[in-house]
Coordinates of C-alpha atoms (C1' of nucleotides) in Angstrom, one line a residue:
Chain Y
M20 CA 28.3 38.2 -0.1
N21 CA 28.0 34.4 -0.4
P22 CA 24.8 33.1 1.4
T23 CA 24.9 29.9 3.2
V24 CA 23.4 27.1 1.3
R25 CA 20.1 26.0 2.8
V26 CA 18.2 23.1 1.2
R27 CA 15.0 21.5 2.4
F28 CA 13.2 18.3 2.0
A29 CA 9.4 18.5 2.4
P30 CA 7.6 15.2 2.6
S31 CA 3.9 15.0 3.0
P32 CA 2.7 12.6 5.8
T33 CA 0.3 10.8 3.5
G34 CA 2.0 7.4 3.6
G35 CA 5.3 5.8 3.2
L36 CA 8.5 7.2 1.8
H37 CA 9.4 5.7 -1.5
L38 CA 12.5 5.7 -3.6
G39 CA 11.9 8.9 -5.3
G40 CA 11.4 10.8 -2.1
M41 CA 14.4 9.1 -0.5
R42 CA 16.6 10.1 -3.4
T43 CA 15.4 13.7 -3.2
V44 CA 16.4 13.7 0.5
L45 CA 19.8 12.2 -0.4
Y46 CA 20.6 14.8 -3.0
N47 CA 19.5 17.6 -0.7
Y48 CA 21.6 16.1 2.0
L49 CA 24.7 15.6 -0.2
F50 CA 24.6 19.1 -1.5
A51 CA 24.1 20.7 1.9
R52 CA 26.9 18.7 3.4
Q53 CA 29.2 19.4 0.5
Q54 CA 28.6 23.1 0.7
G55 CA 28.8 23.2 4.5
G56 CA 25.2 24.4 4.5
H57 CA 22.0 23.4 6.2
F58 CA 19.6 20.6 5.5
I59 CA 16.1 21.3 6.7
L60 CA 13.1 19.0 7.0
R61 CA 9.8 20.7 6.6
I62 CA 6.6 18.7 6.9
E63 CA 3.8 19.4 4.4
D64 CA 0.8 18.4 6.5
T65 CA -1.7 20.9 5.1
D66 CA -3.8 18.3 3.5
Q67 CA -5.8 17.3 6.5
S68 CA -7.9 14.7 4.7
R69 CA -4.9 12.6 3.8
Y70 CA -2.8 13.1 6.9
V71 CA -1.7 9.8 8.3
T72 CA -0.9 9.5 11.9
G73 CA 2.6 8.2 12.5
A74 CA 3.8 9.0 9.1
E75 CA 5.9 11.9 10.3
E76 CA 7.8 9.8 12.9
Y77 CA 8.2 7.1 10.2
I78 CA 9.9 9.6 7.9
F79 CA 12.3 10.6 10.7
E80 CA 13.1 6.9 11.2
C81 CA 13.9 6.4 7.6
L82 CA 16.2 9.4 7.5
K83 CA 17.9 8.2 10.6
W84 CA 18.4 4.7 9.3
C85 CA 20.1 6.1 6.2
G86 CA 22.2 8.5 8.2
L87 CA 20.6 11.6 6.6
E88 CA 19.5 13.5 9.7
P89 CA 18.3 17.0 9.2
D90 CA 19.9 20.1 10.9
E91 CA 16.5 21.7 11.4
S92 CA 13.1 20.2 11.8
A93 CA 10.2 19.9 14.0
L94 CA 12.0 17.3 16.1
H95 CA 15.5 18.7 15.9
G96 CA 14.9 22.4 16.4
G97 CA 16.3 25.3 14.4
N98 CA 15.9 29.0 14.0
Y99 CA 13.3 29.2 11.3
G100 CA 10.5 27.1 12.7
P101 CA 7.9 25.9 13.1
Y102 CA 8.7 23.2 10.5
R103 CA 5.2 21.9 10.1
Q104 CA 3.0 23.8 7.7
S105 CA 0.0 23.2 9.9
E106 CA 1.7 25.3 12.6
R107 CA 2.5 28.1 10.2
K108 CA -1.1 28.5 9.1
E109 CA -1.6 32.1 10.1
Q110 CA 1.4 33.4 8.1
Y111 CA 0.1 32.1 4.7
R112 CA -3.2 34.0 4.9
Q113 CA -1.4 37.2 5.4
Y114 CA 0.6 36.8 2.2
A115 CA -2.4 35.6 0.3
E116 CA -4.4 38.7 1.3
K117 CA -1.5 40.9 0.4
L118 CA -1.5 39.4 -3.1
V119 CA -5.3 40.1 -3.4
E120 CA -4.8 43.7 -2.4
Q121 CA -2.1 44.1 -5.0
G122 CA -4.3 42.6 -7.7
F123 CA -2.1 39.5 -8.2
A124 CA -4.7 37.2 -6.7
Y125 CA -8.5 37.2 -6.1
Y126 CA -11.3 35.7 -4.0
A127 CA -13.2 32.9 -5.7
F128 CA -16.6 31.8 -4.2
D129 CA -17.4 29.0 -6.6
T130 CA -18.6 25.8 -4.9
P131 CA -17.2 22.4 -5.9
E132 CA -20.4 21.8 -7.8
E133 CA -20.0 25.0 -9.8
L134 CA -16.4 24.0 -10.6
D135 CA -17.6 20.6 -11.9
Q136 CA -20.3 22.3 -14.0
M137 CA -17.8 24.7 -15.5
R138 CA -15.5 21.8 -16.4
E139 CA -18.3 19.9 -17.9
R140 CA -19.6 23.0 -19.8
L141 CA -16.2 24.0 -21.2
K142 CA -15.2 20.6 -22.2
T143 CA -14.7 20.1 -25.9
E144 CA -13.0 17.8 -28.4
S145 CA -9.8 19.8 -28.3
N146 CA -10.0 20.6 -24.6
H147 CA -10.3 17.5 -22.4
A148 CA -9.7 19.2 -19.1
P149 CA -10.8 22.8 -19.0
Q150 CA -8.9 25.0 -16.4
Y151 CA -9.9 27.8 -14.2
D152 CA -7.9 30.2 -16.3
H153 CA -7.9 33.8 -17.5
A154 CA -10.8 33.0 -19.9
A155 CA -12.9 30.8 -17.6
R156 CA -12.6 33.1 -14.6
K157 CA -14.7 35.7 -16.4
Q158 CA -17.6 33.3 -16.2
M159 CA -17.2 32.4 -12.5
R160 CA -18.1 33.9 -9.2
N161 CA -15.1 35.7 -8.0
S162 CA -13.9 39.1 -6.9
L163 CA -13.0 39.9 -10.5
T164 CA -16.5 39.4 -11.8
L165 CA -18.8 40.3 -8.9
P166 CA -19.7 43.8 -7.9
E167 CA -17.8 45.3 -5.0
S168 CA -20.9 45.3 -2.8
E169 CA -21.6 41.6 -3.3
I170 CA -18.0 40.7 -2.6
K171 CA -18.2 42.6 0.7
K172 CA -21.4 40.9 1.6
L173 CA -20.1 37.4 0.8
L174 CA -17.0 38.0 2.8
N175 CA -18.9 39.4 5.7
D176 CA -21.3 36.5 5.7
G177 CA -18.3 34.2 6.0
T178 CA -19.1 32.5 2.7
P179 CA -16.5 29.8 2.0
H180 CA -14.0 31.0 -0.5
V181 CA -10.5 30.4 -1.8
I182 CA -7.8 32.7 -3.0
R183 CA -6.5 32.1 -6.5
I184 CA -3.5 33.5 -8.3
R185 CA -4.4 35.7 -11.2
M186 CA -2.3 34.4 -14.0
P187 CA -1.3 37.2 -16.4
E188 CA -2.2 37.0 -20.1
N189 CA 0.3 36.7 -22.9
E190 CA 3.4 36.6 -20.8
T191 CA 6.3 34.1 -20.9
V192 CA 7.7 33.0 -17.7
K193 CA 11.4 31.9 -18.0
F194 CA 13.6 30.4 -15.4
M195 CA 16.8 28.5 -15.1
D196 CA 16.8 24.9 -13.9
M197 CA 20.2 23.7 -12.7
I198 CA 19.7 20.4 -14.4
R199 CA 17.7 21.3 -17.5
G200 CA 18.8 24.8 -18.4
E201 CA 16.4 27.5 -19.4
I202 CA 12.7 26.5 -19.2
Q203 CA 9.8 28.6 -20.3
F204 CA 6.0 28.5 -20.1
E205 CA 3.3 30.7 -21.6
T206 CA 1.1 32.1 -18.8
N207 CA -2.0 31.6 -21.0
V208 CA -1.8 27.9 -20.6
V209 CA -1.4 27.9 -16.8
D210 CA -4.5 28.1 -14.7
D211 CA -5.3 30.3 -11.7
K212 CA -4.1 27.9 -9.0
V213 CA -5.7 28.0 -5.6
L214 CA -3.3 29.6 -3.1
L215 CA -5.4 29.4 0.0
K216 CA -8.0 26.8 0.5
A217 CA -11.5 27.4 2.0
D218 CA -10.4 25.8 5.2
G219 CA -7.7 28.5 5.5
M220 CA -4.8 26.1 4.8
P221 CA -2.4 27.0 2.0
T222 CA -1.9 24.9 -1.0
Y223 CA 1.6 23.6 -1.8
H224 CA 2.1 26.5 -4.2
L225 CA 1.7 29.2 -1.6
A226 CA 3.3 27.3 1.2
V227 CA 6.4 26.3 -0.6
V228 CA 7.1 29.9 -1.7
V229 CA 6.4 31.5 1.7
D230 CA 8.3 28.9 3.6
D231 CA 11.3 28.9 1.3
Y232 CA 11.5 32.6 1.7
L233 CA 11.1 32.7 5.4
M234 CA 13.4 29.8 5.9
K235 CA 15.9 31.4 3.6
I236 CA 16.2 28.4 1.3
T237 CA 18.8 28.9 -1.4
H238 CA 18.4 25.7 -3.5
A239 CA 15.2 23.9 -4.2
F240 CA 15.5 20.2 -5.3
R241 CA 12.2 18.5 -6.1
G242 CA 10.8 15.9 -8.4
E243 CA 10.2 16.6 -12.1
E244 CA 6.4 16.3 -11.5
W245 CA 6.6 19.9 -10.1
L246 CA 7.9 21.3 -13.3
P247 CA 4.5 22.2 -14.7
S248 CA 3.6 24.3 -11.7
A249 CA 7.0 26.0 -11.5
P250 CA 5.7 29.1 -13.4
V251 CA 3.2 29.7 -10.6
H252 CA 5.9 29.6 -8.0
I253 CA 8.2 31.9 -10.1
L254 CA 5.4 34.4 -10.4
L255 CA 4.7 34.2 -6.7
W256 CA 8.3 35.0 -5.8
K257 CA 8.0 38.0 -8.1
Y258 CA 4.6 39.2 -6.9
L259 CA 5.6 38.9 -3.2
G260 CA 8.6 41.1 -4.0
W261 CA 11.1 38.4 -3.2
E262 CA 12.6 37.8 -6.6
E263 CA 16.1 38.6 -5.3
S264 CA 15.9 35.7 -2.8
M265 CA 14.4 33.1 -5.1
P266 CA 16.2 29.8 -4.7
Q267 CA 17.9 28.0 -7.6
W268 CA 15.8 25.3 -9.0
A269 CA 16.7 21.7 -9.7
H270 CA 13.9 19.3 -11.0
L271 CA 15.1 15.8 -10.5
P272 CA 14.2 13.1 -13.0
L273 CA 11.6 10.6 -11.8
I274 CA 12.3 7.1 -10.7
M275 CA 10.2 4.6 -12.7
G276 CA 8.7 1.3 -11.8
P277 CA 8.0 -1.5 -14.3
N278 CA 5.2 0.8 -15.7
G279 CA 5.6 4.4 -15.1
K280 CA 6.4 6.5 -12.1
L281 CA 6.9 4.5 -8.9
S282 CA 3.9 5.0 -6.8
K283 CA 3.4 4.7 -3.1
R284 CA 0.1 3.0 -3.6
D285 CA 1.6 0.1 -5.6
G286 CA 4.4 -0.3 -3.1
S287 CA 3.4 -3.9 -2.3
K288 CA 2.7 -5.0 -5.9
Y289 CA 6.1 -4.8 -7.5
G290 CA 7.6 -7.8 -5.9
F291 CA 10.4 -5.7 -4.5
P292 CA 10.5 -3.0 -1.8
V293 CA 10.0 0.6 -2.8
F294 CA 10.0 2.1 0.7
A295 CA 13.1 2.5 2.9
M296 CA 11.4 0.7 5.8
N297 CA 8.4 -1.4 6.5
W298 CA 5.2 0.7 6.4
T299 CA 1.7 -0.3 7.3
D300 CA -0.9 2.3 6.4
P301 CA -3.1 2.7 9.5
R302 CA -6.1 3.6 7.3
T303 CA -6.1 0.6 5.1
N304 CA -3.8 -1.8 7.0
E305 CA -2.0 -2.3 3.8
F306 CA 1.6 -3.5 4.4
T307 CA 4.6 -2.5 2.3
E308 CA 7.9 -4.1 2.9
G309 CA 11.0 -1.9 3.3
F310 CA 14.5 -2.2 2.1
R311 CA 15.8 -2.4 5.6
E312 CA 13.6 -5.4 6.5
R313 CA 14.4 -7.0 3.2
G314 CA 18.0 -7.2 4.3
F315 CA 19.6 -4.1 2.9
L316 CA 22.5 -2.3 4.5
P317 CA 21.9 1.5 4.8
E318 CA 25.3 2.0 3.1
A319 CA 24.2 -0.1 0.1
F320 CA 20.7 1.5 0.0
V321 CA 22.2 5.0 -0.1
N322 CA 24.8 4.1 -2.6
M323 CA 22.3 2.5 -4.9
L324 CA 19.9 5.4 -4.6
A325 CA 22.6 8.0 -5.4
M326 CA 23.5 6.1 -8.6
L327 CA 20.0 6.1 -9.8
G328 CA 20.3 9.4 -11.6
W329 CA 23.8 10.5 -11.0
N330 CA 27.4 9.3 -11.5
D331 CA 30.7 10.9 -11.1
G332 CA 31.8 10.3 -14.7
T333 CA 34.2 7.6 -13.8
E334 CA 33.6 3.8 -13.7
Q335 CA 33.4 3.8 -10.0
E336 CA 30.1 2.5 -8.6
L337 CA 30.7 1.9 -5.0
F338 CA 30.8 5.0 -2.9
T339 CA 30.7 5.7 0.8
I340 CA 28.4 8.5 1.9
D341 CA 31.6 10.7 2.5
E342 CA 32.7 10.0 -1.0
L343 CA 29.3 10.9 -2.3
I344 CA 29.4 14.2 -0.4
Q345 CA 32.7 14.9 -1.8
K346 CA 32.0 14.1 -5.4
F347 CA 28.3 15.0 -5.8
S348 CA 27.6 17.6 -8.4
I349 CA 24.3 18.9 -9.7
E350 CA 25.6 19.3 -13.2
R351 CA 26.0 15.5 -13.4
I352 CA 22.4 14.7 -12.4
H353 CA 20.7 13.0 -15.4
K354 CA 17.8 14.5 -17.2
G355 CA 16.0 11.4 -18.1
G356 CA 14.1 9.2 -15.6
A357 CA 15.5 5.9 -14.5
K358 CA 13.7 2.6 -14.3
F359 CA 14.5 0.9 -11.0
D360 CA 16.2 -2.4 -11.3
F361 CA 16.0 -4.6 -8.2
E362 CA 18.7 -7.0 -9.4
K363 CA 21.1 -4.1 -9.5
A364 CA 20.0 -3.0 -6.1
K365 CA 20.8 -6.4 -4.8
W366 CA 24.2 -6.3 -6.4
F367 CA 25.0 -3.1 -4.5
N368 CA 24.1 -4.8 -1.3
H369 CA 26.1 -7.9 -2.0
E370 CA 29.1 -5.7 -2.8
W371 CA 28.7 -3.8 0.5
I372 CA 28.4 -7.0 2.5
K373 CA 31.6 -8.3 0.9
K374 CA 33.3 -4.9 1.5
L375 CA 32.4 -4.3 5.1
D376 CA 34.3 -6.1 7.8
V377 CA 32.8 -8.4 10.4
A378 CA 32.7 -5.9 13.2
H379 CA 30.5 -3.6 11.1
L380 CA 28.1 -6.4 10.0
K381 CA 27.8 -8.1 13.3
S382 CA 24.9 -6.3 14.9
A383 CA 22.8 -6.6 11.8
V384 CA 23.5 -10.3 11.5
E385 CA 22.7 -10.8 15.2
K386 CA 19.4 -9.1 14.5
V387 CA 18.6 -11.4 11.6
Y388 CA 19.3 -14.4 13.8
R389 CA 17.3 -13.0 16.7
E390 CA 14.3 -12.6 14.4
Q391 CA 14.6 -16.3 13.7
G392 CA 14.5 -17.0 17.4
L393 CA 18.2 -17.6 17.8
E394 CA 20.4 -15.6 20.3
V395 CA 24.0 -15.6 19.0
E396 CA 25.3 -12.5 20.8
N397 CA 27.5 -14.5 23.2
D398 CA 28.5 -17.1 20.8
P399 CA 32.3 -16.8 20.4
R400 CA 32.2 -18.4 17.0
L401 CA 30.0 -15.7 15.4
D402 CA 32.9 -13.6 14.0
R403 CA 34.4 -16.6 12.3
I404 CA 31.0 -17.7 10.9
I405 CA 30.3 -14.3 9.5
E406 CA 33.7 -14.2 7.9
L407 CA 33.1 -17.6 6.4
I408 CA 29.7 -16.9 4.8
K409 CA 29.5 -13.2 4.1
D410 CA 30.7 -13.5 0.5
R411 CA 27.8 -15.8 -0.2
C412 CA 25.1 -13.4 1.2
T413 CA 23.4 -10.9 -1.1
L414 CA 20.9 -9.8 1.5
L415 CA 21.4 -9.7 5.3
T416 CA 18.6 -12.2 5.6
D417 CA 20.7 -14.7 3.6
F418 CA 22.9 -15.0 6.7
W419 CA 20.2 -17.2 8.1
Q420 CA 19.9 -19.5 5.1
Q421 CA 23.7 -19.6 4.8
G422 CA 24.6 -20.0 8.4
S423 CA 21.8 -21.6 10.4
F424 CA 23.4 -25.0 10.1
F425 CA 26.2 -23.8 12.4
F426 CA 23.7 -23.6 15.2
Y427 CA 21.2 -26.4 14.4
T428 CA 22.0 -30.0 13.5
P429 CA 20.4 -30.5 10.1
A430 CA 16.9 -31.9 10.4
E431 CA 16.9 -33.0 6.8
H432 CA 19.7 -34.2 4.4
D433 CA 19.9 -33.7 0.7
A434 CA 19.8 -37.5 0.3
D435 CA 19.6 -37.2 -3.5
A436 CA 23.1 -35.8 -3.6
V437 CA 24.5 -38.7 -1.8
K438 CA 22.4 -41.8 -2.1
P439 CA 23.1 -42.8 -5.8
K440 CA 26.8 -43.2 -5.0
W441 CA 26.5 -44.3 -1.4
N442 CA 28.0 -47.7 -0.5
E443 CA 29.4 -49.8 2.3
A444 CA 33.0 -48.7 1.6
K445 CA 32.0 -45.1 2.2
K446 CA 30.1 -45.9 5.2
D447 CA 33.1 -47.8 6.6
F448 CA 35.3 -44.7 5.8
F449 CA 33.1 -42.4 7.9
I450 CA 33.0 -44.9 10.8
S451 CA 36.8 -45.1 10.8
L452 CA 37.1 -41.4 10.4
S453 CA 34.9 -40.8 13.4
E454 CA 37.1 -43.1 15.5
E455 CA 40.3 -41.4 14.3
L456 CA 39.0 -37.9 14.9
N457 CA 37.6 -38.8 18.2
A458 CA 41.0 -40.0 19.4
T459 CA 42.9 -36.9 18.4
P460 CA 43.3 -33.8 20.6
D461 CA 43.8 -31.5 17.5
W462 CA 40.8 -29.7 16.0
Q463 CA 42.0 -27.3 13.3
S464 CA 40.6 -27.2 9.8
A465 CA 44.0 -28.1 8.3
F466 CA 44.4 -31.1 10.6
I467 CA 40.9 -32.4 9.9
E468 CA 41.5 -32.1 6.2
S469 CA 44.8 -34.1 6.3
A470 CA 43.3 -36.8 8.6
F471 CA 40.4 -37.0 6.2
K472 CA 42.6 -37.4 3.1
Q473 CA 45.0 -39.8 4.7
M474 CA 42.1 -42.0 5.7
A475 CA 40.7 -41.8 2.2
T476 CA 44.0 -42.9 0.8
S477 CA 44.4 -45.8 3.1
K478 CA 40.8 -46.9 2.3
N479 CA 41.6 -46.5 -1.4
I480 CA 38.7 -44.0 -2.1
K481 CA 39.2 -40.7 -3.8
P482 CA 38.9 -37.9 -1.3
G483 CA 36.7 -36.0 -3.7
E484 CA 34.0 -38.6 -3.6
L485 CA 33.9 -38.3 0.1
Q486 CA 33.7 -34.6 0.5
L487 CA 30.2 -34.1 -0.8
P488 CA 28.8 -36.7 1.6
F489 CA 30.7 -35.1 4.4
R490 CA 29.3 -31.8 3.5
I491 CA 25.7 -33.1 3.4
M492 CA 26.3 -34.7 6.8
L493 CA 27.4 -31.4 8.4
V494 CA 25.3 -28.9 6.5
G495 CA 22.4 -30.9 5.2
G496 CA 22.7 -29.4 1.7
K497 CA 25.1 -28.6 -1.2
F498 CA 26.1 -25.2 0.0
G499 CA 28.3 -23.4 2.4
P500 CA 32.0 -22.6 3.0
P501 CA 34.8 -25.1 2.8
V502 CA 33.7 -28.2 4.6
F503 CA 36.8 -28.6 6.9
D504 CA 36.3 -25.0 8.1
I505 CA 32.7 -25.9 8.9
A506 CA 33.9 -29.0 10.9
E507 CA 36.4 -26.8 12.8
V508 CA 33.7 -24.3 13.8
L509 CA 31.2 -27.0 14.7
G510 CA 33.7 -28.6 17.1
K511 CA 34.6 -32.2 17.6
A512 CA 31.6 -33.4 19.5
E513 CA 29.0 -31.8 17.1
T514 CA 30.9 -33.0 14.0
L515 CA 31.0 -36.5 15.2
K516 CA 27.3 -36.3 16.2
R517 CA 26.3 -35.2 12.8
I518 CA 28.3 -38.0 11.1
K519 CA 26.6 -40.5 13.3
I520 CA 23.1 -39.2 12.6
A521 CA 23.7 -39.0 8.9
L522 CA 25.1 -42.5 8.7
E523 CA 21.8 -43.7 10.1
V524 CA 19.9 -41.7 7.5
F525 CA 22.0 -42.9 4.6
G526 CA 21.8 -46.5 5.8
Chain A
rG95 C1' -6.8 17.3 -26.2
rC96 C1' -3.4 21.0 -24.3
rC97 C1' 1.4 22.2 -21.8
rG98 C1' 6.1 20.5 -20.2
rC99 C1' 10.2 17.2 -19.8
rG100 C1' 12.7 13.2 -21.8
rU101 C1' 14.8 9.2 -25.5
rU102 C1' 22.5 5.3 -26.1
rC103 C1' 22.7 -2.6 -25.2
rG104 C1' 16.7 -5.9 -21.7
rU105 C1' 18.2 -2.4 -17.2
rC106 C1' 21.5 1.6 -15.0
rU107 C1' 24.9 4.5 -17.7
rA108 C1' 30.0 6.7 -20.2
rA109 C1' 31.4 9.4 -24.5
rG110 C1' 30.1 17.6 -24.3
rG111 C1' 31.8 17.4 -33.2
rG112 C1' 36.9 13.1 -34.3
rC113 C1' 39.7 5.7 -33.4
rU114 C1' 36.4 -0.9 -33.8
rA115 C1' 30.2 3.8 -29.1
rG116 C1' 33.3 2.2 -23.1
rG117 C1' 31.7 0.2 -18.1
rA118 C1' 28.1 -2.1 -14.6
rC119 C1' 23.6 -5.4 -13.6
rA120 C1' 21.3 -9.5 -15.8
rC121 C1' 22.1 -13.6 -19.3
rC122 C1' 25.5 -17.3 -21.8
rA123 C1' 30.3 -19.9 -22.2
rC124 C1' 35.0 -21.2 -20.2
rC125 C1' 38.6 -21.2 -16.0
rC126 C1' 39.2 -21.6 -10.7
rU127 C1' 36.7 -24.5 -7.0
rU128 C1' 35.9 -32.4 -5.8
rU129 C1' 29.6 -28.1 -2.6
rC130 C1' 27.3 -23.2 -3.2
rA131 C1' 29.3 -18.8 -3.8
rC132 C1' 33.5 -15.3 -4.5
rG133 C1' 37.1 -14.4 -8.2
rG134 C1' 39.1 -14.5 -13.4
rU135 C1' 38.6 -14.6 -18.9
rG136 C1' 35.5 -14.1 -23.0
rG137 C1' 30.6 -13.6 -25.5
rU138 C1' 25.5 -11.9 -27.0
rG139 C1' 23.5 -6.9 -27.0
rA140 C1' 22.4 0.1 -28.0
rU141 C1' 22.9 5.7 -30.3
rA142 C1' 14.0 5.7 -31.8
rC143 C1' 13.0 7.6 -37.0
rG144 C1' 13.6 11.3 -41.0
rG145 C1' 15.8 15.6 -42.6
rG146 C1' 19.5 19.4 -42.1
rU147 C1' 24.5 21.9 -40.5
rU148 C1' 29.7 19.9 -41.0
rC149 C1' 35.5 17.3 -44.0
rG150 C1' 33.3 14.6 -39.9
rA151 C1' 27.1 14.0 -35.7
rA152 C1' 25.2 9.6 -30.3
rU153 C1' 26.7 14.7 -29.6
rC154 C1' 24.3 21.0 -32.7
rC155 C1' 19.3 22.5 -35.3
rC156 C1' 14.3 21.2 -37.3
rG157 C1' 10.4 17.7 -37.8
rU158 C1' 8.0 12.9 -36.5
rA159 C1' 7.3 8.9 -33.3
rC160 C1' 7.4 6.9 -28.6
rG161 C1' 7.7 7.3 -23.2
rC162 C1' 6.8 10.0 -18.8
rG163 C1' 4.8 14.0 -16.0
rG164 C1' 1.2 17.9 -15.3
rU165 C1' -3.6 19.5 -16.5
rA166 C1' -7.4 19.2 -8.2
rC167 C1' -9.7 23.6 -2.6
rC168 C1' -3.2 16.4 -3.5
rA169 C1' 1.4 17.0 -2.6

RNA sequence: GCCGCGUUCGUCUAAGGGCUAGGACACCACCCUUUCACGGUGGUGAUACGGGUUCGAAUCCCGUACGCGGUACCA
């Protein structure tokens, strides 16, 4: 029997969604689609103190923008819900209690202060961070050290307590990671992790195991930062008697910033976006720019993200999402972390802008102009304009800088580019040219060009010396597509108007 | 400190015992272009270090160094 592949992405609504998280979703998604399986979105909202209102909806928006919508989630439905941990609260206690009964876990009544004292007391030169482990638990207040009667009393009195896993002594926990191969940990160096918190909420360790079992998850992809707690999860699968159903593990390498792991907190400090979309933390009002708003196409963002830790072994770098689904393979995911390079990210976007046709770019470009206060939706020239400038745009926002002169007569001219070589003869040329163009019914790029060159010849001036001034007149600066194409798109009246204005400026 | 995972040009990476270690980004030069780009050609630039195994090591093994992660009633 070949079980259906079921993968899940489980963000915590504690803030934005950064590159590492987005890549985890992507790989989950690619694998699920490739295998014809299910992609599930579960929300880890059991840390009440850090829950951010609106973050869950924001996560959905990000996935939607990238085209990575889940099959099952709190908002999409599915047969294994609920998909928010907070709504599954009751189930976790039941399993935690079962573990206690079987001796695989125990109640611990220690207060936060007592834990601090223990850590202080046990701290030595060779042990900077003492753990609540098989040795320490013997000195603490828990159901392993307290007499039966006292445990009963504490429980009956409703004394706050947690349930901790009882890590075995002198055992080796081994498991296979699809990316890294066999990995092993000594149980002696793993602490007795809290499974159920005093508020009745599960920790990630319990929740991830219970949910993955109940939701029939077959493959678990997560960041490398989870590797150290993997032995706890492996043991839990075993202790709960579900070893047969344990998913296959894949711990993804981390995505690094300029110094160390990319963090959500520093999202606004890198000088480049680390979130898929704009995010303002409602608690701090801290704003973090997103790739979307910075001018990235979702196609480029997804492509770039996929290549940050995976490649297909060929020299191909540009992939559509369908190609990624087809070619993705867990075996080819890298082991080492990758430092994020914004320059390369921009290159991907530039390639995608060049690659996509006008129809596909149009609505995004319209949006850029709209944000600048310019409505272009009904402008019949828009297609032509996009075609003319798209190769020069790295980010979608560049369409404004590269194309606004089509809509606005330049307010300023790059006089430095013209003035040094400006003279009466050139001025005379443009006056004559204006008259000539004004008299003609034709208005195609090729026609304007030949009229321009004939006029230059008859005035005995090299056409090349006149093209730059002409460009400055129409554009305002030294950039843009071929100048005669610009004149064509601008139309006769606007072109003549700009020549006239510029002649006054140049004197 | 302890535990774990890593380490090929500045960055992302290819090469799974066998040619001068290949490609991409960035950078530089030239060509194209009488603007800015696109495009084209070429260039600078890497197997962390030390031992093994082998006819032969970036590749396998051991050690060291360095980096990252974890070491919470956060995920």
